[in-house]
Coordinates of C-alpha atoms in Angstrom, one line a residue:
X6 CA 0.0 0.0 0.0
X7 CA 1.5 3.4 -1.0
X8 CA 2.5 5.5 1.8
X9 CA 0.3 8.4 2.5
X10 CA 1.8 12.3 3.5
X11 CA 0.1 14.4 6.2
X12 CA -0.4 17.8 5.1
X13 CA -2.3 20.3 7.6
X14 CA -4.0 22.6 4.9
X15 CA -4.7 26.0 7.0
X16 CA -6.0 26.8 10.8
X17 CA -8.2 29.7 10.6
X18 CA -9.1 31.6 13.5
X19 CA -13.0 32.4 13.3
X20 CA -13.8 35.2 16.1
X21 CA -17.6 34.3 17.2
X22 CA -19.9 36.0 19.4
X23 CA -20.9 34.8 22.6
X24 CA -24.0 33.5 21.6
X25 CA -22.3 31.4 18.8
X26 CA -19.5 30.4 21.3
X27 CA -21.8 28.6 23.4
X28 CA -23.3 26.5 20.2
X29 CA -20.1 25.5 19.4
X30 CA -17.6 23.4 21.2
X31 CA -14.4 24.5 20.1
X32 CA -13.5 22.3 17.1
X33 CA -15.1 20.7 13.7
X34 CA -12.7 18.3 12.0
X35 CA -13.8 18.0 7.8
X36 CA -11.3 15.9 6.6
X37 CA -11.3 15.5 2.9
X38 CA -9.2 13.5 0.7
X39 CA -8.1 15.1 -2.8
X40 CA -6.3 12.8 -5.4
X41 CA -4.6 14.5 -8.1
X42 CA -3.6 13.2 -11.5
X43 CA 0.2 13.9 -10.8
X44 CA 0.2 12.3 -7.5
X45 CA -2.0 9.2 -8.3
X46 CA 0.2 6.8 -6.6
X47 CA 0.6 9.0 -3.4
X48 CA -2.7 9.8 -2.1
X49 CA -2.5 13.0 -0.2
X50 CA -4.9 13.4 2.6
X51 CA -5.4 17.3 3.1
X52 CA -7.5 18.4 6.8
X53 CA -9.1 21.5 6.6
X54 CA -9.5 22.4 10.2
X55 CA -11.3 25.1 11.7
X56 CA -10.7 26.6 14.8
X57 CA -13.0 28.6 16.2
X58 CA -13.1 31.1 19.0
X59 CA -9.7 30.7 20.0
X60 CA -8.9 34.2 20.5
X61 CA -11.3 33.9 23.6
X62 CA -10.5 30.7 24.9
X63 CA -8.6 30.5 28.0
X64 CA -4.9 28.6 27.7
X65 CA -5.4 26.2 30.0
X66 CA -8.6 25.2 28.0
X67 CA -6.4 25.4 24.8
X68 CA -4.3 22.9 25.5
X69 CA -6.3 20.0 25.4
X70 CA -8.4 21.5 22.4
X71 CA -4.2 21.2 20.7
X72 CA -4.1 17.7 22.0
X73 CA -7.0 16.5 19.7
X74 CA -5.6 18.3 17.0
X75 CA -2.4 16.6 17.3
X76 CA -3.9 13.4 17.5
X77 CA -5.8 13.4 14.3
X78 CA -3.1 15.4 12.2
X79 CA 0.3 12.8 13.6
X80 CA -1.9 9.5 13.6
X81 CA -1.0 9.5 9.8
X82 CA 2.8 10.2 9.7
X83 CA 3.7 8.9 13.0
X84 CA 1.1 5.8 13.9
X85 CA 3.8 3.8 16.2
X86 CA 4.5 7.7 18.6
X87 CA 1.0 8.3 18.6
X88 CA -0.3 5.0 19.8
X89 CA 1.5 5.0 23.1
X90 CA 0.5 9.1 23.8
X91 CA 4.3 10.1 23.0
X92 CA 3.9 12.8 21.0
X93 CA 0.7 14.4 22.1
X94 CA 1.8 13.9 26.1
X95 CA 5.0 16.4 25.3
X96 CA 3.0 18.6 23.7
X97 CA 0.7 19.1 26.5
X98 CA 3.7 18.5 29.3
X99 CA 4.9 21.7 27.3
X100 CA 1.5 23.8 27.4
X101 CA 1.6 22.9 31.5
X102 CA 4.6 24.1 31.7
X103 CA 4.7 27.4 29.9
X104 CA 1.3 27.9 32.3
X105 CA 3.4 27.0 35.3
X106 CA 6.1 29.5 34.1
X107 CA 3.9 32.4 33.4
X108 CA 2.2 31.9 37.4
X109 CA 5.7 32.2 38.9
X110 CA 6.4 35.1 36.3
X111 CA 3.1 36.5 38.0
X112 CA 4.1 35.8 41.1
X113 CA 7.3 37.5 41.2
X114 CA 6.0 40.6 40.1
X115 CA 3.8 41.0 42.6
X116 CA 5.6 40.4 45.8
X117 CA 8.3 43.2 45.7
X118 CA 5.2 45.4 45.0
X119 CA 3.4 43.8 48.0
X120 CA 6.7 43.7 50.6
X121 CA 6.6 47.4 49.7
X122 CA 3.4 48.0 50.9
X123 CA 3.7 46.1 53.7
X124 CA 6.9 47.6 54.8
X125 CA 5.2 51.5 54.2
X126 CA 2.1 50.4 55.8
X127 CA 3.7 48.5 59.1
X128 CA 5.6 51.6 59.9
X129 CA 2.7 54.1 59.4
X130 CA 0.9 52.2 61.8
X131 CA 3.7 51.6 64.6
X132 CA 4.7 55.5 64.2
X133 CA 0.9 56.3 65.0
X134 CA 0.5 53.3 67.6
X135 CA 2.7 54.8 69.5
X136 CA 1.5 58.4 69.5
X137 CA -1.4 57.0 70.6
X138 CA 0.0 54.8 73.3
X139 CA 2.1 57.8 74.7
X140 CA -0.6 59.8 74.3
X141 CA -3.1 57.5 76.4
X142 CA -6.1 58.6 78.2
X143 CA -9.5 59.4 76.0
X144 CA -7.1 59.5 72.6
X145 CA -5.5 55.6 73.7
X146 CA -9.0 54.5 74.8
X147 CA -10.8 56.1 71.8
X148 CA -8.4 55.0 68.9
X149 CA -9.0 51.2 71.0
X150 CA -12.7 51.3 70.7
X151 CA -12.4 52.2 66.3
X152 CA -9.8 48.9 66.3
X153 CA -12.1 47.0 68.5
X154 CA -15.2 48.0 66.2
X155 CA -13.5 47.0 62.9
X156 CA -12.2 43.9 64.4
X157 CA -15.8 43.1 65.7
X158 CA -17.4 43.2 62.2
X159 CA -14.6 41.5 60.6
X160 CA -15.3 38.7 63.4
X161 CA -19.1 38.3 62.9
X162 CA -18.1 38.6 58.9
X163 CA -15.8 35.0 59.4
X164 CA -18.9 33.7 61.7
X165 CA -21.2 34.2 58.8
X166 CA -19.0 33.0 55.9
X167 CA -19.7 30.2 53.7
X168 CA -16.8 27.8 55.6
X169 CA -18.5 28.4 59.7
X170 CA -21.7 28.9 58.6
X171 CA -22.2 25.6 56.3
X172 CA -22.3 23.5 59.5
X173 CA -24.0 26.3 62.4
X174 CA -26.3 29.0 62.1
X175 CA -24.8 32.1 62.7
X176 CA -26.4 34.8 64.4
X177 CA -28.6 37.7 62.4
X178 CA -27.3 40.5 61.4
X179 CA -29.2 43.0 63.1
X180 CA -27.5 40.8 66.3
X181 CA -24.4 41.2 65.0
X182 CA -24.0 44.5 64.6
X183 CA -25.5 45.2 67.6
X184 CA -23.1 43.4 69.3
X185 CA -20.2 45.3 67.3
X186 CA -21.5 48.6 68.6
X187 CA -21.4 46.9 72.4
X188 CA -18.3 45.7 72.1
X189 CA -17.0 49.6 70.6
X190 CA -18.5 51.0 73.7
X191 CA -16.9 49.0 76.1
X192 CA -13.6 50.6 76.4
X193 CA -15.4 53.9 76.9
X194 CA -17.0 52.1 79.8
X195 CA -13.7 50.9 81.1
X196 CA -11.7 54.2 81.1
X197 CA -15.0 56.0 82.9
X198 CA -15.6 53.6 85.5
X199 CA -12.3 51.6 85.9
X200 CA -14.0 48.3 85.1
X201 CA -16.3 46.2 83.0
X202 CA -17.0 43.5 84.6
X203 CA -21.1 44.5 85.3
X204 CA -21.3 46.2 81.8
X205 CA -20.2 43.0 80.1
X206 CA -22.5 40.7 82.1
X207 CA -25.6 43.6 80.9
X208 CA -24.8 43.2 77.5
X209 CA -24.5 39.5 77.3
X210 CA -27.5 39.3 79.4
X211 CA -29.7 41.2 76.8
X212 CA -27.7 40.2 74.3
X213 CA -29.0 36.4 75.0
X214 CA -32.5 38.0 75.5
X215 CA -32.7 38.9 72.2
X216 CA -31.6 36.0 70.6
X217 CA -34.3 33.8 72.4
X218 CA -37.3 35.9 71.3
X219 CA -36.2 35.9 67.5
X220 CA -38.5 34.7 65.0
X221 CA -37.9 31.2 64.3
X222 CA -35.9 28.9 65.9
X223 CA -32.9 30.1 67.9
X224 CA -29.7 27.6 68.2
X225 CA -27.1 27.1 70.3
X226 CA -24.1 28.0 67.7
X227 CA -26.1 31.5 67.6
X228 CA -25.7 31.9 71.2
X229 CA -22.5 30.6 71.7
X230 CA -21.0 32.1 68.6
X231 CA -22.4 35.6 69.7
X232 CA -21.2 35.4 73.2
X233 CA -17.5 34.7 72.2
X234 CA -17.6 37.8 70.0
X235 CA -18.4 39.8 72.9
X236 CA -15.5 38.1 75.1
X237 CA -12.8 38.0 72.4
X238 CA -13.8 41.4 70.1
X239 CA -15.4 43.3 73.1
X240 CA -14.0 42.0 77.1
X241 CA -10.3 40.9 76.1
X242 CA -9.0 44.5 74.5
X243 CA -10.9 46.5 77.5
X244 CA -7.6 45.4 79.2
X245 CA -5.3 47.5 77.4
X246 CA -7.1 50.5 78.9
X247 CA -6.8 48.9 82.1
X248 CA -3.5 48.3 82.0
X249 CA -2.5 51.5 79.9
X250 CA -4.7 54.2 81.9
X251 CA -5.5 52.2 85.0
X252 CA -2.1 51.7 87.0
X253 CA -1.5 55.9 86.9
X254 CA 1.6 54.8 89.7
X255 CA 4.6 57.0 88.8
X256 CA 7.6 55.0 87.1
X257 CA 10.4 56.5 89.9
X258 CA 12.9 55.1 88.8
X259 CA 12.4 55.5 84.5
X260 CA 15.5 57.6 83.0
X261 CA 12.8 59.6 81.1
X262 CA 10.6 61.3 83.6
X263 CA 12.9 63.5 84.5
X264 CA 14.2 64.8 81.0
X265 CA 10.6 64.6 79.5
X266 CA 9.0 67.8 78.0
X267 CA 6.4 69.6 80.5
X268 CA 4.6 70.2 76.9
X269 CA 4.4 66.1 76.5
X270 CA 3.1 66.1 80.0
X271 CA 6.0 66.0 82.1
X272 CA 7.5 63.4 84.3
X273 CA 4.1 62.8 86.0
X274 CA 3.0 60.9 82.6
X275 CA 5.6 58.4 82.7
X276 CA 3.5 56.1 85.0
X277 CA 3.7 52.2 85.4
X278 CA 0.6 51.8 82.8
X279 CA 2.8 53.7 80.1
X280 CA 6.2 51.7 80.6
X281 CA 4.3 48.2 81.2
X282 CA 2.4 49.0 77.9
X283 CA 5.5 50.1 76.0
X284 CA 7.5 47.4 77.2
X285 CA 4.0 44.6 76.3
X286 CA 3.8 46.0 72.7
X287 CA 7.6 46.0 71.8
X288 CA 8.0 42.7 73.4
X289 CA 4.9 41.2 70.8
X290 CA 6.8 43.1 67.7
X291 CA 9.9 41.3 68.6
X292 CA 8.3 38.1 69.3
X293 CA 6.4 37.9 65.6
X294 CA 9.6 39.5 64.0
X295 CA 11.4 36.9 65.3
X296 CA 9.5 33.8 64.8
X297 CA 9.2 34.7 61.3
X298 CA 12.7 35.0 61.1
X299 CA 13.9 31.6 62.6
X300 CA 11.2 29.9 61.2
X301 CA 12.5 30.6 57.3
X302 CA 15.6 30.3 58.3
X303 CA 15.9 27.1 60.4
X304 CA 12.1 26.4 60.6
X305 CA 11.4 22.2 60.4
X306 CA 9.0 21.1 62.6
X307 CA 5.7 22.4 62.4
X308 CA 4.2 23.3 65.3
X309 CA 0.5 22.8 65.2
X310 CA -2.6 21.9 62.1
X311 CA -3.5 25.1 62.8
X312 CA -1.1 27.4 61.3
X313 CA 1.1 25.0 59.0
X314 CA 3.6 27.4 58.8
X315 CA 4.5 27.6 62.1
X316 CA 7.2 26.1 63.4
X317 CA 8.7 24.8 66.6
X318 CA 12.0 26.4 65.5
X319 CA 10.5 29.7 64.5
X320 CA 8.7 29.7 68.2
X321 CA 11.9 29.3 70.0
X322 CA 13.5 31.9 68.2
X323 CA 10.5 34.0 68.9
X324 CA 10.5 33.0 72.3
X325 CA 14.3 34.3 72.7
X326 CA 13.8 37.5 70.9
X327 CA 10.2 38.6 72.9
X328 CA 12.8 37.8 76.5
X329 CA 15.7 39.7 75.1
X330 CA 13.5 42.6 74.3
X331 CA 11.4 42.8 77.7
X332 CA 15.0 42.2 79.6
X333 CA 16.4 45.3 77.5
X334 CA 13.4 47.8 77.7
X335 CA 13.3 46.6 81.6
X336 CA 17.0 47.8 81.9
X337 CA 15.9 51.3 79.5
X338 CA 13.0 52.0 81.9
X339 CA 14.3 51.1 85.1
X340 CA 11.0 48.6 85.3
X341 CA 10.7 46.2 86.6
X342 CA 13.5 46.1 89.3
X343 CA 14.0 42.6 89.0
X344 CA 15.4 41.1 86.0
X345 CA 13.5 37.9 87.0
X346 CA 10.2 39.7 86.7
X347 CA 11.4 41.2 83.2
X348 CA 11.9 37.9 81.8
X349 CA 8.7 36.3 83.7
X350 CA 6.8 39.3 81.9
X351 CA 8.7 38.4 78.9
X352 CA 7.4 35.0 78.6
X353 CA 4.0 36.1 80.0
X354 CA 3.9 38.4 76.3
X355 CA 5.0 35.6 74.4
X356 CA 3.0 32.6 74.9
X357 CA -0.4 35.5 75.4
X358 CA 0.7 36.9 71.6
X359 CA 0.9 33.1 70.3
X360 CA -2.3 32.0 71.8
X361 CA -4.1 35.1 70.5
X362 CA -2.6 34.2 66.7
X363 CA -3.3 30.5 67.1
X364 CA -6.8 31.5 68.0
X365 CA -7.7 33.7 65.2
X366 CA -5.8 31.4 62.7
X367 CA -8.1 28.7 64.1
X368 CA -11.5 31.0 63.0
X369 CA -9.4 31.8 59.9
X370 CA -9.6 27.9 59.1
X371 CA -12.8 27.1 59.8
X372 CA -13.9 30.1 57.5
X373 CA -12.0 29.2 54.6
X374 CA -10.2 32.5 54.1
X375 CA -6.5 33.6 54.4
X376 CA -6.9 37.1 55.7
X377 CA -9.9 38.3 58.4
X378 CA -10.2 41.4 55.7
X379 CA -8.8 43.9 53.9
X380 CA -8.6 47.3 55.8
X381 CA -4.8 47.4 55.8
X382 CA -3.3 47.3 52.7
X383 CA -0.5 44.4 52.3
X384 CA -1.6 43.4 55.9
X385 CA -5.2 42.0 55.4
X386 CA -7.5 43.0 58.0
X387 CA -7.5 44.5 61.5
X388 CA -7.6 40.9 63.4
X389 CA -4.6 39.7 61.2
X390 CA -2.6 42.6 63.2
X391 CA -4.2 42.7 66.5
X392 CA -4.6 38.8 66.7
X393 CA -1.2 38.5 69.2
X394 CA -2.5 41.7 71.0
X395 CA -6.2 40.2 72.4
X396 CA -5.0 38.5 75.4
X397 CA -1.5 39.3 76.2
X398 CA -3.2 42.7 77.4
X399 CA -5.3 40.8 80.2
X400 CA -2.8 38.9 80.9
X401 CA 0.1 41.6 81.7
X402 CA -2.5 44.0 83.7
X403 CA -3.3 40.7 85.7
X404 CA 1.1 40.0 85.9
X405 CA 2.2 43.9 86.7
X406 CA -1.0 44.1 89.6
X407 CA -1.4 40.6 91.2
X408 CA 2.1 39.3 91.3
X409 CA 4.8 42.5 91.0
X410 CA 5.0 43.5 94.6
X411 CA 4.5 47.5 94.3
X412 CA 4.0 47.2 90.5
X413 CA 7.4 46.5 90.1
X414 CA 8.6 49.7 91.2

């Protein structure tokens, strides 16, 4: 039998609207065999082929539309490659690839652009952090109660995403926000009456009220979903004000109180609230700072299902920088006394800040979604930031006045 040549006659690319799109699937295949008289002992088989739509088909799609087409033009020339998928498998190994390469191409652009903006970003927000924290009274407590607000609706935004709320019912909205509003107002409460505690047991109180006497059937999750919002969004940051505004004890001993401006307030404003605060804070920056530090670099082990990416290593190294820092800012301020108690408080920062990440990582997960918003530019939302911050502050107010003798003075 006389050998036969393969020719492929044209490809014509057929723009189509989207109405004719849908009609057609991608590819129509008319082969035709011509037989000249010159050629009479080589039959030429000739494949008009028609490609339509490409031009608005998606590459990934393309590729196996060019697997076909390889298929049907190389079964005549090259029967023995195409029968075991030689051929058409490199083509499409190739067409993966060149996809793979332009993602990483894709990716690279956009991280120096978005290490950028986190860098600008992170330093706006510590430069203005700590204005406010110097600043404390109604500015601290009021700048506090707009963070806790934002983090409140970005909390009862995860409780009612598609990932919680597939297996609970969250609570409504009109609920929710009411609950955001409580939790803003709480800190105001705080810094006016010194404590919470009968405020917060009011608000969860008719807070409960009103989910019981809801049309249709209340549920447990809604109840017990609402009542950690008003804990973790609402109680928990009530302590910064506490610690920040309540322990108004002069800091005798701090280098700065003597040399500070009258203008800035004088030495009477460096107080144990201020120095305890500053010291808290710095002691969480140096703690993530670290942890993601030793983590890329010597980070093996991970640490918990969690957060994947965390690492035993990366905690250790976190653990030594958050001690270092507190022992050093101890040593600037002249608080505490005791080097123990600076590297008790130290600790005390570092496994608060951890908890407080592994906690919002864990709502994270269950909501199916990487970042809690998108308020901060390069940083996601306000819990992503303030996550490390929710308990530590209970937690050093209950450290500096239940277990430093004389607040550390």
């Amino acid at each position: 039998m006389a050998s036969q040549i393969a020719e492929l006659d044209r490809i014509a690319l057929i723009p189509l609207s989207a109405s004719s799109l849908r009609s057609h699937s991608g590819f129509r295949h008319r082969p035709t065999l011509r037989r000249s008289a010159a050629q009479s002992n080589f039959p030429k088989i000739k494949l008009n082929l028609d490609v339509q739509g490409l031009s608005r088909i998606h590459r990934g799609v393309l590729v196996n539309q060019r697997r076909r087409v390889i298929l049907r033009v190389a079964s005549a020339e090259w029967p023995e490659r195409i029968d075991g998928g030689e051929l058409a498998n490199e083509e499409v190994q190739r067409g993966n690839q060149s996809l793979a390469d332009g993602n990483l191409d894709e990716e690279h652009r956009k991280k120096p652009s978005q290490l950028r903006k986190r860098i600008i970003f992170g330093l706006g927000i510590g430069i203005l952090v700590g204005g406010v924290v110097l600043a404390g009274g109604w500015v601290f407590t009021a700048a506090l109660a707009a963070a806790v607000f934002a983090g409140s609706r970005e909390y009862f935004e995860l409780v009612r995403s598609r990932g919680i709320a597939s297996g609970m019912t969250p609570p409504p909205r009109f609920v929710s926000r009411a609950c955001s509003v409580i939790c803003c107002v709480m800190p105001l409460i705080t810094l006016y009456f010194g404590h919470i505690d009968v405020s917060v047991t009011s608000a969860a109180f008719f807070v409960a009220m009103a989910l019981l006497l809801q049309r249709g059937n209340p549920r447990f999750s809604q109840l017990s979903s609402t009542m950690f919002g008003l804990f973790y969004c609402g109680y928990l940051p009530c302590f910064w004000v506490k610690l920040r505004c309540g322990l108004a004890a002069p800091a005798l001993n701090t280098r700065f109180a003597s040399s500070w401006p009258l203008l800035l307030g004088g030495n009477t404003m460096w107080t144990v609230g201020l120095v305890a605060t500053l010291i808290s804070l710095s002691s969480i920056i140096a703690a993530d700072t670290f942890a993601f530090i030793g983590g890329k670099a010597f980070g093996r082990t991970p640490l918990t299902a969690v957060s994947p990416k965390k690492t035993w290593e990366g905690a250790l190294v976190g653990l030594g920088g958050c001690i270092a820092t507190s022992v050093l800012l101890a040593k600037v301020f002249c608080w505490p006394t005791s080097s123990l108690s600076a590297v008790a408080f130290g600790f005390l920062n570092f496994f608060g800040s951890l908890f407080g990440d592994l906690t919002e990582s864990m709502i994270k997960r269950d909501a199916g979604v990487k970042d809690s918003g998108s308020l901060i530019p390069g940083h996601g939302g306000i819990l992503d930031r303030v996550d490390s911050y929710i308990f530590t502050g209970a937690l050093a107010h209950s450290f500096v006045k239940t277990f430093l003798p004389l607040y550390g003075i």
